Short mmCIF file of C-alpha atoms in Angstrom, two decimals:
data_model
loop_
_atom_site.label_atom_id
_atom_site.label_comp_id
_atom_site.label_asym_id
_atom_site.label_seq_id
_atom_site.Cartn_x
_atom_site.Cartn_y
_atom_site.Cartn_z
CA UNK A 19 -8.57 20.81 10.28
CA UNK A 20 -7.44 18.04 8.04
CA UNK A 21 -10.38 16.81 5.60
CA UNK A 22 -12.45 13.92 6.61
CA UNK A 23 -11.90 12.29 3.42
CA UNK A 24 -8.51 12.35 3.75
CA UNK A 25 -7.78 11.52 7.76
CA UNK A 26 -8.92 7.88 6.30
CA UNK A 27 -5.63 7.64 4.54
CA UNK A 28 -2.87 8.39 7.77
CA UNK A 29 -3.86 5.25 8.91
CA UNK A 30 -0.29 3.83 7.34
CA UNK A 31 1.67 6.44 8.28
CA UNK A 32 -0.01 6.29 11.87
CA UNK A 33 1.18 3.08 12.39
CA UNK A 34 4.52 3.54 10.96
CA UNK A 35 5.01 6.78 13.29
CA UNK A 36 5.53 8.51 10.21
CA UNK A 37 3.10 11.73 11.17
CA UNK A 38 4.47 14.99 12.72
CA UNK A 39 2.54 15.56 16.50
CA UNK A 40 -0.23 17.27 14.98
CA UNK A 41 -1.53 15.02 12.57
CA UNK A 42 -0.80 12.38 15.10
CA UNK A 43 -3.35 13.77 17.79
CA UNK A 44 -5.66 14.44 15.13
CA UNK A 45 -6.14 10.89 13.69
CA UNK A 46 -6.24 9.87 17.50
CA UNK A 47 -9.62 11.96 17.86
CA UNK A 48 -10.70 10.57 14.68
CA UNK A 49 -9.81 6.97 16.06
CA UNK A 50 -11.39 7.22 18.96
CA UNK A 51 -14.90 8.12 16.74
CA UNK A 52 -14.23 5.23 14.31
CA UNK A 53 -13.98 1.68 15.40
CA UNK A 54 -13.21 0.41 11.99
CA UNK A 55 -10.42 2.73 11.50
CA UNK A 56 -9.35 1.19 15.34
CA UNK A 57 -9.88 -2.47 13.62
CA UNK A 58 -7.46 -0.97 10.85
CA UNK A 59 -4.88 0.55 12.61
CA UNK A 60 -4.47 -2.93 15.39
CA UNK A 61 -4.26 -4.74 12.39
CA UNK A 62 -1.59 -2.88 10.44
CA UNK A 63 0.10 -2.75 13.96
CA UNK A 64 0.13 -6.49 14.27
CA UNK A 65 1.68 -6.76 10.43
CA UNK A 66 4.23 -4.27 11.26
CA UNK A 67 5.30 -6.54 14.19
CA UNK A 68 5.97 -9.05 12.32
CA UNK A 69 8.73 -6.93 10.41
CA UNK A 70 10.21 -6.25 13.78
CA UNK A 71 11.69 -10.25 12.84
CA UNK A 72 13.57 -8.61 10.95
CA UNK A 73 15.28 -6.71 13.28
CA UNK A 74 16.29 -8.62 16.14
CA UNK A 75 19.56 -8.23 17.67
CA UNK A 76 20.65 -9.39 21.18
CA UNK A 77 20.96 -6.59 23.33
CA UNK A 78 24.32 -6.21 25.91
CA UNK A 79 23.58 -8.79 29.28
CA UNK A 80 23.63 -5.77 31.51
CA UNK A 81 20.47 -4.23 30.19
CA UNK A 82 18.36 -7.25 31.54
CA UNK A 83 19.82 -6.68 34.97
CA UNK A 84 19.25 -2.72 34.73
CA UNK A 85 15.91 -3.07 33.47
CA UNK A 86 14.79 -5.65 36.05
CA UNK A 87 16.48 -3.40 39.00
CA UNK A 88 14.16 -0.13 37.59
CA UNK A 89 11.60 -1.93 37.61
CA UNK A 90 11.57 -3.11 40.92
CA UNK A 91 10.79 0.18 42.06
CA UNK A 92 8.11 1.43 39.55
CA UNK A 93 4.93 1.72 40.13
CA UNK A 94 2.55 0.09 37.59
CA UNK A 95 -0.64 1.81 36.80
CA UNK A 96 -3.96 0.10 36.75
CA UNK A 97 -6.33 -1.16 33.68
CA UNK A 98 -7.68 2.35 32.48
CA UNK A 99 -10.82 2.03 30.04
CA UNK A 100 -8.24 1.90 26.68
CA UNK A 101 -6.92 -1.28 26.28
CA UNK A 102 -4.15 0.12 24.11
CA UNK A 103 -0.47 1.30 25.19
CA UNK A 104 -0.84 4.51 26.78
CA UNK A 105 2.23 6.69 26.45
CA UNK A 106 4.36 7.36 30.02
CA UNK A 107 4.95 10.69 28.90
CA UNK A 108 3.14 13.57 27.47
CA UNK A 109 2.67 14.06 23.86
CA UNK A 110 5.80 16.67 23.29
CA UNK A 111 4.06 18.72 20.74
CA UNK A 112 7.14 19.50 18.51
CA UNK A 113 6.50 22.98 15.78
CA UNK A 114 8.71 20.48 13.28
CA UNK A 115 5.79 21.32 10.68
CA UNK A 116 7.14 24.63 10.88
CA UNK A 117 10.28 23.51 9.21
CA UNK A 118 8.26 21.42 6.75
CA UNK A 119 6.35 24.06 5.72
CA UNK A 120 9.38 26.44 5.50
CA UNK A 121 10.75 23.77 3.20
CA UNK A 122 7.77 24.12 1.21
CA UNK A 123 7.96 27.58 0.73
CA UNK A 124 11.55 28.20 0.69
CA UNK A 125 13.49 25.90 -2.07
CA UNK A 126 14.32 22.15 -1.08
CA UNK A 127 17.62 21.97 0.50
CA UNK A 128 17.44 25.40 2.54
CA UNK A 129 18.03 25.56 5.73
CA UNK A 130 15.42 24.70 8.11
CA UNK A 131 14.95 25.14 11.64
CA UNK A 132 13.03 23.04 13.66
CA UNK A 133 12.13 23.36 17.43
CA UNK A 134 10.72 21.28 19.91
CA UNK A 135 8.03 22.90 22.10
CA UNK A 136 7.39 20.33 25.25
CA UNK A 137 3.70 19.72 26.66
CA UNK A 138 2.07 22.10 24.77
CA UNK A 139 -1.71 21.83 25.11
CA UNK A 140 -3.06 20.54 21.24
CA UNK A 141 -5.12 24.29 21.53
CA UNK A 142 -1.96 26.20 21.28
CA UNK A 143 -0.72 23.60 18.76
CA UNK A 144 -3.13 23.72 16.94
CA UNK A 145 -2.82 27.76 16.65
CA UNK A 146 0.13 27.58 15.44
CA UNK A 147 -1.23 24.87 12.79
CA UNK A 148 -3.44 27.43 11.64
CA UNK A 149 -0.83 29.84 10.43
CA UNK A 150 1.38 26.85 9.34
CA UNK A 151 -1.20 26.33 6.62
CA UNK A 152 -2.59 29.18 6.23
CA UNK A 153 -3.52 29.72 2.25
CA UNK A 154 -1.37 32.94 2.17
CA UNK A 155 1.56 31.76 4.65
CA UNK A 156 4.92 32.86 3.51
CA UNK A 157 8.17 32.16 5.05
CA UNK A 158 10.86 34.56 5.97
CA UNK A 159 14.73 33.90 7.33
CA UNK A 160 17.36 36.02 8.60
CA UNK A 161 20.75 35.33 10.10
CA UNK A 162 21.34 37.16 13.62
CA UNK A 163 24.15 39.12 14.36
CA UNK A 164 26.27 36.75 16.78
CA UNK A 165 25.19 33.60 15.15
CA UNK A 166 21.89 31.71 14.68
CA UNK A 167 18.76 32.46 12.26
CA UNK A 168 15.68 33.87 12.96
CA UNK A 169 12.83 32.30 10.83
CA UNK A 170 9.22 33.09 10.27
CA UNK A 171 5.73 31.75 8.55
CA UNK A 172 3.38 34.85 8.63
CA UNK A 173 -0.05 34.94 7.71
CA UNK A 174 -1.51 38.41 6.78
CA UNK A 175 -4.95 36.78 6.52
CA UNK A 176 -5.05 35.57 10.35
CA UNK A 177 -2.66 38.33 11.54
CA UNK A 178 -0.88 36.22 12.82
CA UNK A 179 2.67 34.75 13.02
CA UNK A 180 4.80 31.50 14.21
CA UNK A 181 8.78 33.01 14.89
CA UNK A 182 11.28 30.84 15.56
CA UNK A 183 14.43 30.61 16.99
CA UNK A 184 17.37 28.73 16.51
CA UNK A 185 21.08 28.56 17.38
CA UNK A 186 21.24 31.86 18.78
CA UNK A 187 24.06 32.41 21.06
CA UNK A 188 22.89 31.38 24.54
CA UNK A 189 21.95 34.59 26.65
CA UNK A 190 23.61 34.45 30.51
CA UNK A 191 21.47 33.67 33.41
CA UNK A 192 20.66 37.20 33.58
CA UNK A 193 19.27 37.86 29.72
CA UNK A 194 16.72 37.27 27.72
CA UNK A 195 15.42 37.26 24.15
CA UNK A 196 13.01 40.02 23.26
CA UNK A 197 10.65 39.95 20.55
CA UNK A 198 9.23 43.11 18.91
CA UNK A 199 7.02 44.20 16.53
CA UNK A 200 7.84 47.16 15.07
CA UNK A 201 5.65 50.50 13.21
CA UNK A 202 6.07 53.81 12.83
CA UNK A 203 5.53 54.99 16.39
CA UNK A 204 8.37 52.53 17.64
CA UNK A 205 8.57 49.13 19.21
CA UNK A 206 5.85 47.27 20.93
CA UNK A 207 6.89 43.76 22.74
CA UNK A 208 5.42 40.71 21.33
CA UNK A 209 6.89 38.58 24.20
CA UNK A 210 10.12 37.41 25.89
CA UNK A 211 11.82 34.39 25.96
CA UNK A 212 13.09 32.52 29.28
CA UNK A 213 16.31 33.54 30.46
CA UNK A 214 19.11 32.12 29.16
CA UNK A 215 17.24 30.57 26.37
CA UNK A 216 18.36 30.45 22.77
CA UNK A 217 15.92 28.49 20.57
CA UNK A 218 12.33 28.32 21.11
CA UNK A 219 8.89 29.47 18.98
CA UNK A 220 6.26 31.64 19.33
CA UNK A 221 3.05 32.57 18.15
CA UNK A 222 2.40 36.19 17.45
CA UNK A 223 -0.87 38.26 16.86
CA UNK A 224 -1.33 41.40 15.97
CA UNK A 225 1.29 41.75 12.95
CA UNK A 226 -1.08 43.40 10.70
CA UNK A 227 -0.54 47.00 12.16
CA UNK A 228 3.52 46.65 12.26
CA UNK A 229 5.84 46.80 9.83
CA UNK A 230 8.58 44.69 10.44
CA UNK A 231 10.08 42.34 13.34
CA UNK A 232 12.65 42.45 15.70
CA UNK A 233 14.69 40.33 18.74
CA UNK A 234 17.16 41.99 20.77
CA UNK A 235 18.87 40.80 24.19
CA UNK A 236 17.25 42.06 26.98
CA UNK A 237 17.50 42.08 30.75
CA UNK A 238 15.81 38.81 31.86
CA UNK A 239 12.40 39.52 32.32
CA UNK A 240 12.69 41.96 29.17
CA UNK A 241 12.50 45.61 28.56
CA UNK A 242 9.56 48.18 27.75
CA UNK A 243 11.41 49.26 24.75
CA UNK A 244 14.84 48.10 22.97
CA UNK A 245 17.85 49.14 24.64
CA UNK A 246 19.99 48.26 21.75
CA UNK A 247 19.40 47.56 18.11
CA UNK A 248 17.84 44.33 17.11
CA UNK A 249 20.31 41.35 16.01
CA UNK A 250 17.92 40.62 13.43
CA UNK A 251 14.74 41.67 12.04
CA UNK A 252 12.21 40.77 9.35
CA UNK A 253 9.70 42.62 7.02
CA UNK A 254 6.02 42.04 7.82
CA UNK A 255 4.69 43.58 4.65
CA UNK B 12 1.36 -17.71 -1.03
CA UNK B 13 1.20 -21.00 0.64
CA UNK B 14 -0.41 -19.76 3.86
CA UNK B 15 1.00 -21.92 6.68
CA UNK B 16 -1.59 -20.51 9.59
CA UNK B 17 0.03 -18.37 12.02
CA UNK B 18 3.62 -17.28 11.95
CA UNK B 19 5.18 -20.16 13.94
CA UNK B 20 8.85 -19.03 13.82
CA UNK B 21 7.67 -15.02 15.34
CA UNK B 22 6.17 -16.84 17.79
CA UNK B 23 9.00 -19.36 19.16
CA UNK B 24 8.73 -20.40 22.55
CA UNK B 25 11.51 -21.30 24.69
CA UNK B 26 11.30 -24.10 27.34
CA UNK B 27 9.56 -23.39 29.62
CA UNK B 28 11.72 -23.98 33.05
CA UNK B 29 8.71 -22.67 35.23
CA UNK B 30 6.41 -25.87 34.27
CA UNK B 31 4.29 -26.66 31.44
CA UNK B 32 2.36 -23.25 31.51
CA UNK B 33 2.58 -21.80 27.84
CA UNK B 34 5.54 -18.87 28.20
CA UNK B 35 3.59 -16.87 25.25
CA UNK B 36 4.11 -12.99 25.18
CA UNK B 37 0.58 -12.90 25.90
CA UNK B 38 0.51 -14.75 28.83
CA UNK B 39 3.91 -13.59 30.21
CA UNK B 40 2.31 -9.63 29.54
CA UNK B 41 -1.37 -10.23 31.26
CA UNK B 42 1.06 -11.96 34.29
CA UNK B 43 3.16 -8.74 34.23
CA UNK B 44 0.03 -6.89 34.45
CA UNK B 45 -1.40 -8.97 37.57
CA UNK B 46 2.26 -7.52 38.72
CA UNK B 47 3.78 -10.87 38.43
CA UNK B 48 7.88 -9.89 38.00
CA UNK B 49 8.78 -13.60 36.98
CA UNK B 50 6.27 -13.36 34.37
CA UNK B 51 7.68 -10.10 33.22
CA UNK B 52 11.43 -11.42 33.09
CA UNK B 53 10.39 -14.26 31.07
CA UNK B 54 8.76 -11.84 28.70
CA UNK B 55 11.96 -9.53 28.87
CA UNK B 56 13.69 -12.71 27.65
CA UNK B 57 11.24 -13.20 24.96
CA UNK B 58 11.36 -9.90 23.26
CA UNK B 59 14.26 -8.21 23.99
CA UNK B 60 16.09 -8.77 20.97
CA UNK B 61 13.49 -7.42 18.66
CA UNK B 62 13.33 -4.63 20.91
CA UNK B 63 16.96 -4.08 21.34
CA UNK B 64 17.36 -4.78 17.69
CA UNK B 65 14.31 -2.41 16.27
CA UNK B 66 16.08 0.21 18.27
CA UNK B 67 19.17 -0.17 17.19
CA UNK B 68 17.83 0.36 13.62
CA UNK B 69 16.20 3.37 14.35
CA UNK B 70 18.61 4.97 16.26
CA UNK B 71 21.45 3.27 15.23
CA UNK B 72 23.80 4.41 18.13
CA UNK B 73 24.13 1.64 20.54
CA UNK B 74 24.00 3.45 23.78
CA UNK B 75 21.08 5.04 22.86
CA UNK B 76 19.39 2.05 21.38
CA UNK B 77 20.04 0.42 24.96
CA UNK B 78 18.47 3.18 26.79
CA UNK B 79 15.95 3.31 24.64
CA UNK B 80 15.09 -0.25 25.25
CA UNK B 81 14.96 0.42 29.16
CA UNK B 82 12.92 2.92 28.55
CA UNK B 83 10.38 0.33 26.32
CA UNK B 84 10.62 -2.45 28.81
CA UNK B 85 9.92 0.18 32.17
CA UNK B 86 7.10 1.58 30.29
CA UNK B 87 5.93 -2.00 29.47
CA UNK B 88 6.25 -2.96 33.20
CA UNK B 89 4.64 0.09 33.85
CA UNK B 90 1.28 -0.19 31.92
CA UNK B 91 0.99 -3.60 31.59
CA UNK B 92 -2.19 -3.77 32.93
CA UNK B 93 -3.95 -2.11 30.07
CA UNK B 94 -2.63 -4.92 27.18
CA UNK B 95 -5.84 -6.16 26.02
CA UNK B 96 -4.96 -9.72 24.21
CA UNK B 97 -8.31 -9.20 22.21
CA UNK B 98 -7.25 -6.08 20.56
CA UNK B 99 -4.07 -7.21 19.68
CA UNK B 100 -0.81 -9.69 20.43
CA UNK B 101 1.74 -8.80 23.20
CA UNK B 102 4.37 -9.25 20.74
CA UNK B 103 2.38 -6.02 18.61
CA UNK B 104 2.11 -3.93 22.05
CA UNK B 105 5.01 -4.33 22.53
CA UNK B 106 6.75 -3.41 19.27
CA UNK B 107 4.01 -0.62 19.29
CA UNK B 108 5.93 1.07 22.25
CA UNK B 109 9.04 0.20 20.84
CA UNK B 110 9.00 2.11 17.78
CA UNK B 111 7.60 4.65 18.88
CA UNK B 112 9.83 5.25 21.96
CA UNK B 113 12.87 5.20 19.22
CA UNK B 114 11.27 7.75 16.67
CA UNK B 115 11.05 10.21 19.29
CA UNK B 116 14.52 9.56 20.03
CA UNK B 117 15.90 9.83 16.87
CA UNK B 118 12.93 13.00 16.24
CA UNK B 119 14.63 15.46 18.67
CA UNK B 120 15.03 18.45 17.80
CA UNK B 121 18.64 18.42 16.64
CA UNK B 122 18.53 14.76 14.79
CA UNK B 123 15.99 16.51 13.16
CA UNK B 124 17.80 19.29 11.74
CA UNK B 125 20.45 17.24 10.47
CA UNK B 126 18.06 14.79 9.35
CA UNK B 127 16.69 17.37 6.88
CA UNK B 128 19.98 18.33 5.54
CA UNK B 129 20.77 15.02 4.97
CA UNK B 130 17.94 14.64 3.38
CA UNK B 131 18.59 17.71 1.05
CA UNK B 132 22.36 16.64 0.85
CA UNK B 133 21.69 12.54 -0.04
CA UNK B 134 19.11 13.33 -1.99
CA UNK B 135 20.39 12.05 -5.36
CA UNK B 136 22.18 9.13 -3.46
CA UNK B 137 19.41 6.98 -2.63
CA UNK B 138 20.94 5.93 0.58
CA UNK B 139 17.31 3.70 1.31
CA UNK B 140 19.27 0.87 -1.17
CA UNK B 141 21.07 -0.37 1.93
CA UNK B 142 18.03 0.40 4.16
CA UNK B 143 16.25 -2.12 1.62
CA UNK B 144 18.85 -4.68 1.23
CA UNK B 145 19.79 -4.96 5.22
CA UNK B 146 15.71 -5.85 5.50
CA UNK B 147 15.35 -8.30 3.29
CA UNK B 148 18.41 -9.99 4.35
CA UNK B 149 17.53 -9.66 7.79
CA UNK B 150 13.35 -11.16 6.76
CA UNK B 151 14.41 -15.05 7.58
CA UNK B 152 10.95 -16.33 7.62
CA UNK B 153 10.12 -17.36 4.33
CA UNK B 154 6.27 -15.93 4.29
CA UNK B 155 7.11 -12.46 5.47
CA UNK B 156 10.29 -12.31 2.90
CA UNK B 157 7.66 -13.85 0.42
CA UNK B 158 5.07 -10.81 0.76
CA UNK B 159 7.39 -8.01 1.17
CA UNK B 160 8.42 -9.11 -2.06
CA UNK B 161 4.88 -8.65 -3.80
CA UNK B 162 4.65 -4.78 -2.49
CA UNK B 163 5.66 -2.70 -5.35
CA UNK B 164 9.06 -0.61 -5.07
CA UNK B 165 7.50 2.63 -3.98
CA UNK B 166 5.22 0.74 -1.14
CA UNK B 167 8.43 -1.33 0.01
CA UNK B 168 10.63 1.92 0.44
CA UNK B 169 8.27 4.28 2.01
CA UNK B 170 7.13 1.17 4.12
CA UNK B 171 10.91 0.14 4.95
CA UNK B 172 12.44 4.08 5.14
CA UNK B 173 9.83 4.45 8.37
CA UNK B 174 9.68 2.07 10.15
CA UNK B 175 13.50 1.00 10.47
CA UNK B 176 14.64 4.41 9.68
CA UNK B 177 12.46 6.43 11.48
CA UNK B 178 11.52 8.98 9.05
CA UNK B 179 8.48 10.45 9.00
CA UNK B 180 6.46 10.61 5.73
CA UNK B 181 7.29 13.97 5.00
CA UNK B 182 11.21 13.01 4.67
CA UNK B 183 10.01 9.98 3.06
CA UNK B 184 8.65 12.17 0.41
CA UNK B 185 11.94 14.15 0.14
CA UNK B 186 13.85 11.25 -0.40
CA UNK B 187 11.95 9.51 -2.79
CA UNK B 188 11.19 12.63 -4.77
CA UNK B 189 7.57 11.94 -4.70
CA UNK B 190 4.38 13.72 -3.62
CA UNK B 191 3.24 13.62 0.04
CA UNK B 192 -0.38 12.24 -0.90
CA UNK B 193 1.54 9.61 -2.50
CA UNK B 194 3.63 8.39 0.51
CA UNK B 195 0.89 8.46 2.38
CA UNK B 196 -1.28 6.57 -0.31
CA UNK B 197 1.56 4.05 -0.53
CA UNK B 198 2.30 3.20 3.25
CA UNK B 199 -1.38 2.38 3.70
CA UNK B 200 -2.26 0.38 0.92
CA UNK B 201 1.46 -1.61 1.22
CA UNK B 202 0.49 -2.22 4.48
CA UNK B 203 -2.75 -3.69 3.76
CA UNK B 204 -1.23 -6.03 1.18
CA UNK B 205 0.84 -7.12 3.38
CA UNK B 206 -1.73 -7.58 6.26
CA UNK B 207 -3.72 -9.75 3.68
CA UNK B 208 -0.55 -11.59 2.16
CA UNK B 209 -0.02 -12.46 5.85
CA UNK B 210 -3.51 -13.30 6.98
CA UNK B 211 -2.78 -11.39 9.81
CA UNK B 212 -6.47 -10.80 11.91
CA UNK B 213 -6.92 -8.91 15.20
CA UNK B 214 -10.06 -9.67 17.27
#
């Protein structure tokens, strides 16, 4: 994805943990293939330490006491092959490119959404990367009806589409976001959120036949057509 | 640069009350790793304060800076069996952890919405000044204050608006009004001068 000439130059960034999720995981398969890039990276690590001296600032007495008493009853893990800190928790792939390639497209200062998609596998991120910066990506917005924007990168050339989301009113227990895609012979479904959910992204295929988008609230579980009119839709050509 | 060998005062040991065994972050972590909890209190003691404090810059709220550094120091307990003093100092790992624990604190999803409007809203403002000046005051040891001051402007800001602000390159970019090869460009070669300003070596 990213050009080899160019991975060489995240290695700052990398250790400043100034890279989205995606590039992140990528220069972490090019590390693994590149010991000096490795030698690099510990050593910008240990100079960046030694701004942490900076920093220092003595932290309230009860935190040594509550650390000590979690600790007590965790587990540790054992050696591993990497003898580099391994993360507790899974990478939480976050589509925050999205909104820095809506900023792109869109004029600085815009609103932009951003959404945080947990434990995604780096295939499906990675999917959505490929519409993200696609060569003919454009971005499209609209408010919905209740509150909330619905926001889109859409690449005719991969037929495919990242929607997303955010600040919808939340649905009850009970209903769920639909997403459509719409032509002349009516409305197809292009998935269904979780009940009760209100942000979240998706990736869409199949765009190229329809003409525009839509999301309406639907029973949880969703319907096989819209029972009422969409709360907001977008143009796909 | 007068180069003094290692960076004595980052490396300040307490006395010891256990015995004459060196109470190093690297021998206090490898301890912690044998699953040694003395050895890992001692270390707590040691390094709390930069992690505590390196939160607190990040994330600025104290509450959350404190559970952030739980977080750090469980995760330290936790894995401490994988340090590996030849690929790197305790005090490194452990800041490693730290920062990045905070970034993802301060990069959920709703920081990072306002974040960007900020960013859009500040963006004639150049509210990195006081980001900049708090550093340097804070940089007490004479060779590190000596060698952020031979970074150029650009490579000090990006360098200083990530790591204590948490903002990733692309905001960076925003803020500074420059291009996002640039930033990138910048953070790596200002952290290389610095790495060789500070003779820092790893292996």
């Amino acid at each position: 994805m990213s050009q080899p000439l160019d991975i060489h130059t995240l290695a700052g960034a990398y250790t400043l943990d100034a890279l989205d999720d995606l590039e992140r995981a990528s220069f972490d398969r090019h590390l693994a293939g590149c010991p000096a890039c490795a030698l690099e990276v510990a050593e910008l690590r240990e100079t960046v330490a030694r701004l942490t001296g900076a920093a220092t600032e003595p932290p309230p007495a009860r935190l040594r006491a509550n650390v000590l008493s979690e600790v007590a009853g965790t587990r540790q893990v054992g050696p591993g092959k990497a003898g580099r800190p391994v993360r507790a928790r899974p990478i939480r792939w976050r589509v925050w490119t999205a909104g820095a390639v809506a900023a792109g497209v869109l004029a600085a200062g815009a609103a932009v959404t951003t959404y945080l998609v947990q434990d995604r596998r780096v295939r499906q991120a990675e999917r959505i990367q490929t519409v993200l910066t696609a060569p003919d990506a454009v971005t499209r917005t609209a408010p919905a009806r209740g509150g909330g924007q619905v926001s889109m990168v859409l690449s005719p050339a991969r037929d495919a589409a990242v929607v997303v989301l955010a600040g919808l009113t939340a649905p009850d227990s009970a209903h769920a976001y639909q997403l459509w895609l719409i032509d002349g012979g009516g409305a197809t479904s292009a998935g269904v959120l979780r009940a009760g959910q209100a942000d979240g992204a998706r990736y869409l295929t199949g765009v190229r036949g329809a003409d525009q988008f839509g999301v309406t609230l639907e029973p949880a579980g969703g319907s096989a057509r819209p029972s009422a009119p969409s709360l907001a839709t977008l143009p796909l050509r | 640069v007068i180069a003094d060998g290692r960076d004595g005062g980052e490396q300040a040991m307490p006395p010891s009350p256990a015995g004459p065994a060196a109470v190093t972050p690297d021998a206090m972590l490898l301890a912690a790793g044998r699953g040694e909890e003395r050895a890992f209190e001692r270390l707590y003691d040691l390094l709390a304060p930069r992690v505590y404090g390196l939160a607190r810059r990040v994330v600025r709220d104290p509450a959350q800076a404190e559970e952030v550094a739980q977080e750090v120091f469980v995760e330290v307990w936790r894995t401490a069996a994988r340090f590996d003093p030849a690929r790197g100092s305790a005090t490194a790992w452990v800041s490693t952890i730290a920062h990045r624990r905070a970034v993802d604190r301060v990069r959920s999803e709703q920081a990072a919405a306002d974040r960007i409007r900020r960013v859009a809203e500040h963006a004639t403002e150049r509210p990195y000044d006081e980001v900049i000046d708090e550093t340097m005051a804070g940089l007490e040891h004479q060779q590190v204050r000596q060698c952020v001051l031979m970074l150029t402007g650009l490579q000090r800001e990006a360098i200083t608006l990530a790591y204590y602000r948490g903002y990733s390159y692309r905001e960076v970019a925003e803020l500074l009004g420059v291009a996002l090869s640039t930033v990138k460009a910048r953070m790596r070669d200002g952290l290389i001068r610095l790495r060789d300003c500070l003779g820092v070596s790893v292996g």
